[in-house]
Amino acid sequence: MNLHKATSKRRRVGPALEWTLGKGVWGEQEAWRVSTAHLQATYPARASATLGTHGIYIGRDLSGGAAFVHDPWAAYNAGVAMGANMMILGALGQGKSGLIKRRALRQRLRRDRRVGITDVKDEYGPLMEAVDGESLALYRGGPTRLNPMRPGPDGTVADELMRGVAGAATGRALTPAERAGLDAAVELVTAAAVGENREPTVPELVKLLLAPTAGLTDRVVGESDAEVRKELRELGLALKQLVDGPMSGMFDGPTTAALNWNAPAVRLDLSQVRENLALGVLMVAWMAFLRQAHETRAEECERLGIPVPKTERDNDEAWRPAAIPGIAETWVSEYKLSRSTGTANLLAFHKLSDISAGVADGTAAAKLLDGLFEDTGTIVMFKHKTPEAAHETASRLGHGSTVEQTLMSLRQDQALWQIGPRLWHVHHETTAYERSVTYTDAAMQEHGTTRSPA
């Protein structure tokens, strides 16, 4: 079928329009008729209803030509999406980072939006200047610390975060005894620090795990004191190696980060962090910090009787730490917490298998994907470079060979947007000003080329 050969003849048939399609270029095909209601079934050459006008402009819907406007919270509130969280999939250089930057830039026009960005390539600096944002750089031995054990507004430390850090440090899933011991140790260290009006720290946690007190061993039911000390010692040594090694000077003390958390955008610059282990731990710690900042802001807004600004947490290059055990599970926890805090998380990967790369068990990997997708409302799919990656994405989302082929043939800065059960084929548009802010690939180009920003 060739829609470009369709004639302009039409007549109204009930609620739909009946089109008379002319001869196509693939042989002398006879003209045929179909209502637009049935034409929608011939994806990707279909016309979809728009999402309305509430949100930011993304580009053009290629299936119908209408403007494509998106807001993750609006899609959720309208019952279209299952949640406000987003995921971006696609091969290198297809426009993933460019989309993240343009969305952050365009959201600056709204006073009720905040953006937190994890920057592992040091390419978001121009964007931060354009939106009056603030940046924080972390690196080994540096002067700035980000304490993952800093209590939230409710005075507690996120157990899920410390479990993720511990899993990353050990390189495996925690045993039941380790999990119980870690949770108890975090609670004990936090209570002692809060009583002294200070932040609990990871070195304090390490010290307790290496020399468990009776108050700690008693909390691990079903294990002898000797067994508890043996298991917790291994966990403590792994955390100590992490703190003294790749994480040295970054999260081994109270927080010293001086940021205006109410700025329109805040950025964590991790471009000088080379180890994926440290990168993954800092990514999930940053997400927890942004959640705490949002909770604090929500309490203040509630006190003043004003609406709470929505917060989006963007994690570009999330594929890098995805292979670290414990990290992906922590993302799932953060995704689920987002419903109660009104935040939206965005993770960018090259392919679906990146997400479960750190899970050795196939069943556990499938459950991990299920947990992540359960709270993901919007999935943006750029071009996939291999048939295997395209098949994996299409089949996981319940699509057939047509979507697989489309994923392999998408042009740069085009993507399939799946929001709930519905699909849109969208061309992302960039203004000249946005190009100057988001384009970071100039050094790779020949003189006179005009490659779109990735």
Coordinates of C-alpha atoms in Angstrom, one line a residue:
M1 CA 0.0 0.0 0.0
N2 CA 1.3 3.5 -0.9
L3 CA -0.5 6.3 0.8
H4 CA 1.4 8.9 -1.2
K5 CA -0.6 7.7 -4.3
A6 CA -4.0 8.2 -2.5
T7 CA -6.4 10.5 -4.3
S8 CA -8.1 13.3 -2.5
K9 CA -11.6 11.9 -3.2
R10 CA -13.5 11.2 -0.1
R11 CA -17.1 11.0 1.2
R12 CA -18.4 10.8 4.7
V13 CA -19.4 7.3 5.9
G14 CA -20.9 7.5 9.4
P15 CA -18.3 8.8 11.9
A16 CA -15.3 8.0 9.7
L17 CA -14.0 9.1 6.4
E18 CA -13.8 6.7 3.4
W19 CA -10.7 7.3 1.3
T20 CA -10.3 6.1 -2.3
L21 CA -6.7 5.0 -2.7
G22 CA -5.2 5.1 -6.2
K23 CA -2.7 2.9 -7.9
G24 CA 0.6 2.4 -6.0
V25 CA 4.1 2.3 -7.3
W26 CA 4.5 -1.5 -6.7
G27 CA 2.7 -2.7 -9.8
E28 CA -0.7 -1.7 -11.2
Q29 CA -2.8 -2.2 -8.0
E30 CA -6.5 -1.7 -8.2
A31 CA -8.0 1.2 -6.2
W32 CA -9.6 0.2 -2.9
R33 CA -11.6 1.8 -0.1
V34 CA -11.1 1.7 3.7
S35 CA -12.5 3.8 6.5
T36 CA -10.0 5.7 8.7
A37 CA -11.2 3.6 11.7
H38 CA -9.7 0.6 9.9
L39 CA -6.8 2.5 8.4
Q40 CA -5.4 2.9 12.0
A41 CA -4.8 -0.9 12.1
T42 CA -2.2 -0.6 9.3
Y43 CA 0.6 0.7 11.6
P44 CA 2.9 2.5 11.0
A45 CA 0.9 4.2 8.3
R46 CA -1.9 5.2 10.7
A47 CA -3.5 8.3 12.2
S48 CA -3.6 8.4 16.0
A49 CA -5.4 10.7 18.3
T50 CA -3.2 13.4 19.8
L51 CA -2.4 13.8 23.5
G52 CA -3.9 17.2 23.6
T53 CA -2.0 20.5 24.2
H54 CA -1.0 20.1 27.9
G55 CA 2.7 19.7 27.9
I56 CA 5.8 20.6 25.9
Y57 CA 6.1 20.5 22.2
I58 CA 8.2 17.5 20.9
G59 CA 7.7 17.5 17.2
R60 CA 5.4 16.2 14.5
D61 CA 3.3 13.1 14.5
L62 CA 4.3 11.5 11.2
S63 CA 1.3 9.3 11.1
G64 CA -1.1 12.3 11.0
G65 CA 1.0 15.4 10.7
A66 CA -0.3 17.0 14.0
A67 CA 1.9 18.5 16.6
F68 CA 3.0 16.0 19.2
V69 CA 2.9 17.4 22.7
H70 CA 3.9 15.4 25.8
D71 CA 3.8 15.7 29.6
P72 CA 4.3 12.5 31.6
W73 CA 2.1 13.7 34.5
A74 CA -0.7 14.8 32.1
A75 CA -0.6 11.4 30.3
Y76 CA -0.9 9.7 33.7
N77 CA -3.7 11.8 35.0
A78 CA -5.6 11.3 31.7
G79 CA -5.4 7.6 32.2
V80 CA -3.3 7.1 29.1
A81 CA 0.0 6.1 30.8
M82 CA 0.5 3.7 33.7
G83 CA 2.9 6.2 35.5
A84 CA 4.9 9.4 35.0
N85 CA 8.3 7.6 34.6
M86 CA 10.0 7.4 31.2
M87 CA 12.4 5.2 29.5
I88 CA 14.5 5.9 26.3
L89 CA 15.9 3.1 24.2
G90 CA 18.1 3.4 21.1
A91 CA 21.5 3.0 19.5
L92 CA 24.3 5.5 19.9
G93 CA 24.0 8.8 18.1
Q94 CA 20.3 8.6 17.3
G95 CA 19.1 11.5 19.4
K96 CA 18.6 10.3 23.0
S97 CA 20.6 12.9 24.7
G98 CA 19.3 15.6 22.4
L99 CA 15.7 14.8 23.3
I100 CA 16.6 14.9 27.1
K101 CA 18.2 18.3 26.6
R102 CA 15.4 19.8 24.5
R103 CA 12.8 18.6 27.0
A104 CA 14.7 20.2 29.9
L105 CA 15.1 23.4 28.0
R106 CA 11.5 23.7 27.0
Q107 CA 10.2 22.8 30.4
R108 CA 12.0 26.0 31.6
L109 CA 9.0 27.9 30.2
R110 CA 6.9 26.4 33.0
R111 CA 7.3 27.6 36.6
D112 CA 5.9 24.3 38.0
R113 CA 8.7 22.1 36.7
R114 CA 12.1 21.1 38.1
V115 CA 14.7 18.9 36.5
G116 CA 17.6 17.0 38.0
I117 CA 20.2 15.7 35.6
T118 CA 22.9 13.1 35.9
D119 CA 25.7 14.1 33.4
V120 CA 28.4 11.4 32.8
K121 CA 29.8 13.1 29.7
D122 CA 30.1 16.7 30.8
E123 CA 27.9 17.9 27.9
Y124 CA 25.0 19.5 29.8
G125 CA 27.0 22.7 30.8
P126 CA 25.5 24.9 28.1
L127 CA 22.0 23.7 28.9
M128 CA 22.5 24.5 32.6
E129 CA 23.5 28.1 31.7
A130 CA 20.5 28.5 29.4
V131 CA 18.0 27.4 32.1
D132 CA 19.7 29.2 35.1
G133 CA 20.5 25.8 36.6
E134 CA 23.2 24.8 39.1
S135 CA 25.9 22.1 38.8
L136 CA 27.8 19.9 41.2
A137 CA 30.9 18.0 40.2
L138 CA 32.0 14.8 42.1
Y139 CA 35.4 13.1 41.6
R140 CA 37.7 10.9 43.6
G141 CA 39.6 12.9 46.2
G142 CA 37.5 16.0 45.5
P143 CA 36.3 18.5 48.1
T144 CA 32.6 17.7 47.6
R145 CA 30.7 14.8 49.3
L146 CA 27.3 13.4 48.7
N147 CA 26.3 11.4 51.7
P148 CA 23.8 8.5 50.7
M149 CA 23.0 8.1 54.4
R150 CA 21.7 11.7 54.9
P151 CA 18.2 11.3 56.4
G152 CA 15.2 12.5 54.5
P153 CA 12.6 14.9 55.8
D154 CA 11.0 12.1 57.8
G155 CA 14.4 11.5 59.6
T156 CA 15.0 8.0 58.1
V157 CA 17.5 6.7 55.6
A158 CA 16.3 5.0 52.5
D159 CA 16.9 1.2 53.0
E160 CA 16.5 0.5 49.3
L161 CA 19.4 2.9 48.5
M162 CA 21.8 1.3 51.0
R163 CA 20.8 -2.1 49.8
G164 CA 21.7 -1.0 46.3
V165 CA 25.0 0.4 47.4
A166 CA 25.8 -2.9 49.3
G167 CA 24.8 -5.0 46.4
A168 CA 27.1 -3.0 44.1
A169 CA 29.9 -3.3 46.6
T170 CA 29.6 -7.1 47.0
G171 CA 28.9 -7.7 43.3
R172 CA 26.0 -10.0 44.1
A173 CA 22.6 -10.2 45.7
L174 CA 22.6 -9.9 49.5
T175 CA 21.8 -13.0 51.6
P176 CA 18.8 -12.8 53.9
A177 CA 21.1 -12.4 56.9
E178 CA 23.1 -9.6 55.2
R179 CA 19.9 -7.8 54.2
A180 CA 18.5 -8.0 57.8
G181 CA 21.8 -7.0 59.3
L182 CA 22.3 -4.1 56.9
D183 CA 18.8 -2.7 57.6
A184 CA 19.4 -3.0 61.4
A185 CA 22.8 -1.4 61.2
V186 CA 21.5 1.5 59.2
E187 CA 18.8 2.0 61.7
L188 CA 21.2 1.9 64.7
V189 CA 23.8 4.2 63.1
T190 CA 21.0 6.7 62.0
A191 CA 19.4 6.8 65.5
A192 CA 22.8 7.5 67.1
A193 CA 23.6 10.2 64.7
V194 CA 20.2 11.9 64.8
G195 CA 20.4 11.9 68.6
E196 CA 23.7 13.9 68.3
N197 CA 22.1 16.2 65.7
R198 CA 24.4 15.2 62.8
E199 CA 24.4 13.0 59.7
P200 CA 25.1 9.3 59.9
T201 CA 27.9 8.3 57.5
V202 CA 29.0 5.2 55.6
P203 CA 32.3 4.8 57.5
E204 CA 30.2 4.5 60.7
L205 CA 28.1 1.9 59.1
V206 CA 31.2 0.0 58.0
K207 CA 32.6 0.1 61.5
L208 CA 29.5 -1.4 62.9
L209 CA 29.3 -4.2 60.3
L210 CA 33.0 -5.1 60.9
A211 CA 32.5 -5.2 64.7
P212 CA 28.8 -6.0 65.3
T213 CA 27.4 -5.2 68.7
A214 CA 25.0 -7.4 70.5
G215 CA 22.2 -5.0 69.6
L216 CA 22.9 -5.7 66.0
T217 CA 23.4 -9.5 66.1
D218 CA 20.2 -9.9 68.0
R219 CA 18.2 -8.3 65.2
V220 CA 19.2 -11.1 62.7
V221 CA 16.7 -13.9 63.6
G222 CA 17.7 -17.5 63.0
E223 CA 21.5 -17.0 62.9
S224 CA 24.0 -17.5 65.7
D225 CA 26.1 -14.5 66.7
A226 CA 29.2 -16.1 65.1
E227 CA 27.4 -16.6 61.8
V228 CA 26.0 -13.1 61.8
R229 CA 29.5 -11.6 62.5
K230 CA 31.0 -13.7 59.7
E231 CA 28.4 -12.7 57.1
L232 CA 28.3 -9.0 58.1
R233 CA 32.1 -8.9 58.1
E234 CA 32.2 -9.8 54.4
L235 CA 29.6 -7.1 53.7
G236 CA 31.5 -4.6 55.8
L237 CA 34.8 -5.3 54.0
A238 CA 33.1 -4.8 50.6
L239 CA 31.7 -1.5 51.6
K240 CA 35.0 -0.4 53.2
Q241 CA 36.8 -1.2 49.9
L242 CA 34.2 0.8 48.0
V243 CA 34.6 3.8 50.3
D244 CA 38.3 3.7 50.5
G245 CA 38.7 3.0 46.8
P246 CA 36.7 4.3 43.8
M247 CA 34.4 6.3 46.1
S248 CA 37.1 7.9 48.2
G249 CA 36.2 11.5 48.9
M250 CA 32.8 11.4 47.3
F251 CA 30.5 9.8 49.8
D252 CA 32.6 8.9 52.9
G253 CA 31.4 11.8 55.1
P254 CA 28.6 14.3 55.7
T255 CA 27.2 16.1 52.7
T256 CA 29.1 19.2 51.7
A257 CA 27.3 19.8 48.4
A258 CA 26.1 23.5 48.4
L259 CA 23.3 23.5 45.9
N260 CA 20.1 25.5 45.5
W261 CA 17.8 22.5 45.3
N262 CA 14.9 24.8 44.2
A263 CA 16.8 25.9 41.1
P264 CA 14.9 25.2 37.8
A265 CA 17.5 22.5 37.1
V266 CA 20.4 20.9 39.0
R267 CA 23.1 18.8 37.5
L268 CA 25.4 16.2 39.0
D269 CA 28.6 16.1 36.9
L270 CA 30.2 12.7 37.0
S271 CA 32.3 13.0 33.9
Q272 CA 35.5 12.5 35.9
V273 CA 34.3 9.3 37.5
R274 CA 35.7 6.5 35.4
E275 CA 34.7 3.4 37.3
N276 CA 31.2 2.1 36.5
L277 CA 30.8 0.8 40.0
A278 CA 31.3 4.3 41.5
L279 CA 29.1 5.8 38.7
G280 CA 26.2 3.5 39.5
V281 CA 26.3 4.1 43.2
L282 CA 26.4 7.9 42.7
M283 CA 23.6 7.7 40.2
V284 CA 21.2 6.0 42.6
A285 CA 22.4 8.2 45.5
W286 CA 21.7 11.3 43.4
M287 CA 18.2 10.1 42.6
A288 CA 17.6 9.7 46.4
F289 CA 18.9 13.2 47.0
L290 CA 16.6 14.6 44.4
R291 CA 13.7 12.7 45.9
Q292 CA 14.5 14.1 49.4
A293 CA 14.7 17.7 47.9
H294 CA 11.3 17.2 46.3
E295 CA 9.8 15.9 49.6
T296 CA 11.2 18.9 51.4
R297 CA 9.9 21.3 48.8
A298 CA 6.5 19.5 48.9
E299 CA 6.2 20.0 52.7
E300 CA 7.1 23.7 52.3
C301 CA 4.5 24.2 49.5
E302 CA 1.9 22.4 51.6
R303 CA 2.6 24.7 54.5
L304 CA 2.2 27.8 52.2
G305 CA -0.8 26.4 50.5
I306 CA 0.6 26.5 47.0
P307 CA 1.0 23.8 44.3
V308 CA 4.0 21.6 44.4
P309 CA 6.3 21.8 41.3
K310 CA 6.8 18.5 39.6
T311 CA 10.3 17.1 39.5
E312 CA 11.9 15.0 36.7
R313 CA 15.1 13.0 37.3
D314 CA 17.0 12.4 34.1
N315 CA 19.6 9.6 34.0
D316 CA 21.5 9.8 30.6
E317 CA 23.8 6.9 29.8
A318 CA 22.1 4.7 32.4
W319 CA 23.4 1.6 30.5
R320 CA 26.8 2.1 32.0
P321 CA 26.0 1.1 35.6
A322 CA 23.2 -1.2 34.7
A323 CA 25.4 -4.3 34.8
I324 CA 26.3 -3.7 38.4
P325 CA 24.3 -6.0 40.8
G326 CA 21.9 -4.1 42.9
I327 CA 21.7 -1.0 40.8
A328 CA 18.8 -1.9 38.6
E329 CA 16.8 -3.2 41.6
T330 CA 17.3 0.2 43.2
W331 CA 16.0 1.9 40.1
V332 CA 12.8 -0.2 40.4
S333 CA 12.4 0.9 44.0
E334 CA 12.9 4.6 43.0
Y335 CA 10.3 4.1 40.2
K336 CA 7.8 2.8 42.7
L337 CA 8.4 5.6 45.2
S338 CA 7.8 8.2 42.4
R339 CA 4.1 7.7 42.7
S340 CA 4.0 8.9 46.3
T341 CA 6.4 11.8 45.7
G342 CA 5.0 13.1 42.3
T343 CA 8.4 12.7 40.6
A344 CA 9.2 11.3 37.2
N345 CA 12.3 9.3 36.5
L346 CA 13.9 9.0 33.1
L347 CA 16.4 6.3 32.2
A348 CA 18.2 6.1 28.9
F349 CA 19.6 2.8 27.6
H350 CA 20.9 1.4 24.3
K351 CA 18.8 -1.7 24.5
L352 CA 16.6 -3.6 26.9
S353 CA 19.2 -6.2 27.8
D354 CA 21.3 -3.4 29.4
I355 CA 18.8 -3.2 32.2
S356 CA 19.0 -6.8 33.4
A357 CA 22.7 -7.3 32.5
G358 CA 23.7 -7.5 36.2
V359 CA 21.2 -10.2 37.0
A360 CA 22.6 -13.7 36.5
D361 CA 19.3 -15.5 36.9
G362 CA 17.0 -15.4 33.9
T363 CA 13.8 -15.5 36.0
A364 CA 15.1 -12.7 38.3
A365 CA 16.0 -10.6 35.2
A366 CA 12.4 -11.1 33.8
K367 CA 10.9 -10.0 37.1
L368 CA 13.2 -7.0 37.2
L369 CA 12.0 -5.9 33.8
D370 CA 8.4 -6.5 34.8
G371 CA 8.9 -4.3 37.9
L372 CA 10.5 -1.5 35.9
F373 CA 7.9 -1.5 33.2
E374 CA 5.0 -1.7 35.7
D375 CA 5.7 1.9 36.6
T376 CA 6.9 3.2 33.3
G377 CA 4.3 5.2 31.5
T378 CA 6.2 6.5 28.4
I379 CA 8.8 4.6 26.4
V380 CA 10.6 6.4 23.6
M381 CA 12.3 4.1 21.0
F382 CA 14.9 5.4 18.7
K383 CA 16.6 3.4 15.9
H384 CA 17.9 0.0 17.0
K385 CA 21.1 -1.1 15.2
T386 CA 20.6 -4.9 15.4
P387 CA 17.7 -7.2 14.6
E388 CA 18.2 -8.9 18.0
A389 CA 17.7 -5.6 19.9
A390 CA 14.7 -4.6 17.8
H391 CA 13.1 -8.0 18.3
E392 CA 13.7 -7.8 22.0
T393 CA 12.1 -4.4 22.4
A394 CA 9.1 -5.1 20.1
S395 CA 8.3 -8.5 21.7
R396 CA 8.7 -7.2 25.2
L397 CA 6.2 -4.4 24.5
G398 CA 3.8 -6.8 22.7
H399 CA 4.4 -5.8 19.1
G400 CA 5.1 -7.8 16.0
S401 CA 7.4 -7.7 13.0
T402 CA 6.1 -4.4 11.7
V403 CA 7.4 -2.5 14.7
E404 CA 10.6 -4.5 14.6
Q405 CA 11.2 -3.3 11.0
T406 CA 10.3 0.3 11.9
L407 CA 12.8 0.3 14.8
M408 CA 15.5 -0.8 12.3
S409 CA 14.6 1.9 9.7
L410 CA 13.9 5.0 11.8
R411 CA 15.8 8.1 10.8
Q412 CA 17.9 10.1 13.2
D413 CA 15.7 12.3 15.5
Q414 CA 12.7 10.1 14.8
A415 CA 11.3 7.7 17.4
L416 CA 8.3 5.6 18.3
W417 CA 6.6 6.8 21.4
Q418 CA 4.6 4.3 23.3
I419 CA 2.4 5.8 26.0
G420 CA 0.3 3.2 27.6
P421 CA -0.9 0.9 24.9
R422 CA -0.8 3.6 22.1
L423 CA 2.0 4.3 19.6
W424 CA 3.1 7.4 17.8
H425 CA 5.7 7.9 15.1
V426 CA 7.3 11.2 15.9
H427 CA 9.9 13.5 14.2
H428 CA 11.6 15.5 16.9
E429 CA 12.1 19.1 15.9
T430 CA 15.0 21.4 17.0
T431 CA 15.2 25.2 16.7
A432 CA 18.5 27.0 15.8
Y433 CA 18.9 28.2 19.3
E434 CA 18.3 24.8 20.8
R435 CA 20.8 23.4 18.4
S436 CA 23.5 25.8 19.8
V437 CA 22.6 24.6 23.4
T438 CA 22.2 20.9 22.8
Y439 CA 24.7 20.1 20.0
T440 CA 27.9 18.7 21.5
D441 CA 29.3 16.6 18.6
A442 CA 30.9 19.4 16.6
A443 CA 34.5 18.1 17.0
M444 CA 33.5 14.9 15.3
Q445 CA 32.1 16.5 12.1
E446 CA 33.7 17.5 8.8
H447 CA 33.4 21.2 7.9
G448 CA 30.0 22.1 6.5
T449 CA 28.1 19.0 7.8
T450 CA 24.9 19.5 9.7
R451 CA 24.4 16.3 11.6
S452 CA 21.6 16.6 14.1
P453 CA 22.4 16.7 17.8
A454 CA 22.6 13.4 19.6

